[in-house]
Amino acid sequence: MSRVLATVLLGMFRGERFGYARAAVIDGLHTSFLVRPVADDLKCVEKVEGLEEIPIRIEGIGAFLLDSVCVIDRAVISGYEIPYSTVLHVARVLSGSDEYEAYIGLDLVRYWRLYLDPSTNTVRSAVGRKVRWG
């Protein structure tokens, strides 16, 4: 059974463009993805030759169809910049809630070295750098 482990605001940079999404960290999800409107705003949707459409169902959340990819240059999560170029799948929402615009699975948990900081109950990245404002 999939469940939401945490909810975070995910900022994404692609060239000079910036976008953000309310993201759910999902237990048992292997592949991370964005919903199509967020990827469209970033102008990062790429069709990959030979990539088949992949249906994904997240119990209690909805059904999605992964049909393309989006490459982002870097991300910000919980005030930490993750300086890695990252490929995310892009999905069409087939049914369900519009509560989240991105879904973080085990691939990004490992790649971004995400963990739950017990002192703040916040998702952090072991490879992230604290964003300095001002």
GROMACS .gro file of C-alpha atoms in nm:
model
  134
    1MET     CA    1   0.000   0.000   0.000
    2SER     CA    2   0.137   0.342  -0.098
    3ARG     CA    3   0.115   0.625   0.150
    4VAL     CA    4   0.230   0.985   0.165
    5LEU     CA    5   0.536   1.002   0.390
    6ALA     CA    6   0.577   1.380   0.363
    7THR     CA    7   0.458   1.681   0.168
    8VAL     CA    8   0.712   1.937   0.044
    9LEU     CA    9   0.731   2.240  -0.182
   10LEU     CA   10   0.961   2.149  -0.471
   11GLY     CA   11   1.123   2.431  -0.666
   12MET     CA   12   1.272   2.348  -1.007
   13PHE     CA   13   1.501   2.541  -1.240
   14ARG     CA   14   1.530   2.485  -1.613
   15GLY     CA   15   1.756   2.742  -1.778
   16GLU     CA   16   1.614   3.083  -1.683
   17ARG     CA   17   1.273   2.936  -1.596
   18PHE     CA   18   1.157   2.852  -1.246
   19GLY     CA   19   0.858   2.646  -1.142
   20TYR     CA   20   0.735   2.485  -0.828
   21ALA     CA   21   0.505   2.205  -0.728
   22ARG     CA   22   0.344   2.072  -0.415
   23ALA     CA   23   0.511   1.732  -0.394
   24ALA     CA   24   0.430   1.414  -0.207
   25VAL     CA   25   0.702   1.173  -0.101
   26ILE     CA   26   0.534   0.838  -0.161
   27ASP     CA   27   0.626   0.516   0.018
   28GLY     CA   28   0.656   0.231  -0.234
   29LEU     CA   29   0.677   0.454  -0.544
   30HIS     CA   30   0.985   0.375  -0.753
   31THR     CA   31   0.962   0.645  -1.022
   32SER     CA   32   0.929   1.017  -0.953
   33PHE     CA   33   0.718   1.233  -1.182
   34LEU     CA   34   0.559   1.573  -1.244
   35VAL     CA   35   0.211   1.635  -1.376
   36ARG     CA   36   0.196   1.781  -1.726
   37PRO     CA   37   0.094   2.143  -1.642
   38VAL     CA   38   0.404   2.193  -1.423
   39ALA     CA   39   0.633   2.052  -1.692
   40ASP     CA   40   0.459   2.267  -1.955
   41ASP     CA   41   0.525   2.580  -1.744
   42LEU     CA   42   0.894   2.488  -1.726
   43LYS     CA   43   0.893   2.422  -2.103
   44CYS     CA   44   1.079   2.099  -2.042
   45VAL     CA   45   0.854   1.828  -2.188
   46GLU     CA   46   1.048   1.593  -2.415
   47LYS     CA   47   0.912   1.289  -2.594
   48VAL     CA   48   1.162   1.006  -2.591
   49GLU     CA   49   1.166   0.778  -2.894
   50GLY     CA   50   1.088   0.425  -2.787
   51LEU     CA   51   0.952   0.525  -2.446
   52GLU     CA   52   0.622   0.351  -2.400
   53GLU     CA   53   0.340   0.506  -2.202
   54ILE     CA   54   0.346   0.364  -1.850
   55PRO     CA   55   0.033   0.360  -1.636
   56ILE     CA   56   0.081   0.423  -1.263
   57ARG     CA   57  -0.181   0.401  -0.992
   58ILE     CA   58  -0.118   0.539  -0.644
   59GLU     CA   59  -0.374   0.402  -0.404
   60GLY     CA   60  -0.586   0.676  -0.250
   61ILE     CA   61  -0.439   0.943  -0.479
   62GLY     CA   62  -0.508   0.865  -0.843
   63ALA     CA   63  -0.412   0.715  -1.177
   64PHE     CA   64  -0.150   0.860  -1.409
   65LEU     CA   65   0.004   0.790  -1.748
   66LEU     CA   66   0.377   0.857  -1.781
   67ASP     CA   67   0.433   0.963  -2.141
   68SER     CA   68   0.740   1.190  -2.157
   69VAL     CA   69   1.030   1.328  -1.954
   70CYS     CA   70   1.150   1.663  -1.820
   71VAL     CA   71   1.511   1.753  -1.744
   72ILE     CA   72   1.564   2.013  -1.472
   73ASP     CA   73   1.896   2.182  -1.400
   74ARG     CA   74   1.860   2.196  -1.022
   75ALA     CA   75   1.597   2.187  -0.751
   76VAL     CA   76   1.514   2.341  -0.414
   77ILE     CA   77   1.348   2.140  -0.140
   78SER     CA   78   1.287   2.264   0.215
   79GLY     CA   79   1.526   2.555   0.167
   80TYR     CA   80   1.812   2.343   0.033
   81GLU     CA   81   1.938   2.369  -0.325
   82ILE     CA   82   2.009   2.036  -0.493
   83PRO     CA   83   2.268   2.113  -0.764
   84TYR     CA   84   2.203   1.801  -0.973
   85SER     CA   85   2.059   1.790  -1.322
   86THR     CA   86   1.766   1.551  -1.291
   87VAL     CA   87   1.538   1.366  -1.530
   88LEU     CA   88   1.177   1.336  -1.415
   89HIS     CA   89   0.895   1.155  -1.587
   90VAL     CA   90   0.596   1.363  -1.694
   91ALA     CA   91   0.246   1.229  -1.643
   92ARG     CA   92  -0.103   1.297  -1.755
   93VAL     CA   93  -0.356   1.273  -1.473
   94LEU     CA   94  -0.617   1.013  -1.562
   95SER     CA   95  -0.818   1.029  -1.240
   96GLY     CA   96  -0.793   1.131  -0.880
   97SER     CA   97  -0.696   1.424  -0.665
   98ASP     CA   98  -0.521   1.742  -0.775
   99GLU     CA   99  -0.372   1.787  -0.428
  100TYR     CA  100  -0.016   1.725  -0.555
  101GLU     CA  101   0.169   1.826  -0.872
  102ALA     CA  102   0.478   1.613  -0.821
  103TYR     CA  103   0.540   1.271  -0.674
  104ILE     CA  104   0.877   1.178  -0.526
  105GLY     CA  105   0.972   0.813  -0.532
  106LEU     CA  106   1.267   0.601  -0.434
  107ASP     CA  107   1.473   0.712  -0.737
  108LEU     CA  108   1.492   1.074  -0.615
  109VAL     CA  109   1.515   0.978  -0.249
  110ARG     CA  110   1.836   0.796  -0.339
  111TYR     CA  111   1.972   1.039  -0.601
  112TRP     CA  112   1.907   1.351  -0.393
  113ARG     CA  113   1.984   1.164  -0.068
  114LEU     CA  114   1.661   1.277   0.094
  115TYR     CA  115   1.590   1.210   0.459
  116LEU     CA  116   1.340   1.320   0.722
  117ASP     CA  117   1.504   1.552   0.974
  118PRO     CA  118   1.358   1.437   1.307
  119SER     CA  119   1.429   1.767   1.483
  120THR     CA  120   1.217   1.969   1.238
  121ASN     CA  121   1.005   1.693   1.081
  122THR     CA  122   1.117   1.830   0.743
  123VAL     CA  123   1.248   1.654   0.433
  124ARG     CA  124   1.609   1.751   0.370
  125SER     CA  125   1.882   1.659   0.121
  126ALA     CA  126   2.224   1.537   0.233
  127VAL     CA  127   2.369   1.682  -0.091
  128GLY     CA  128   2.177   2.010  -0.072
  129ARG     CA  129   2.322   2.348   0.016
  130LYS     CA  130   2.125   2.587   0.236
  131VAL     CA  131   1.975   2.862   0.020
  132ARG     CA  132   2.095   3.205   0.132
  133TRP     CA  133   1.849   3.490   0.078
  134GLY     CA  134   1.949   3.850   0.036
   0.00000   0.00000   0.00000
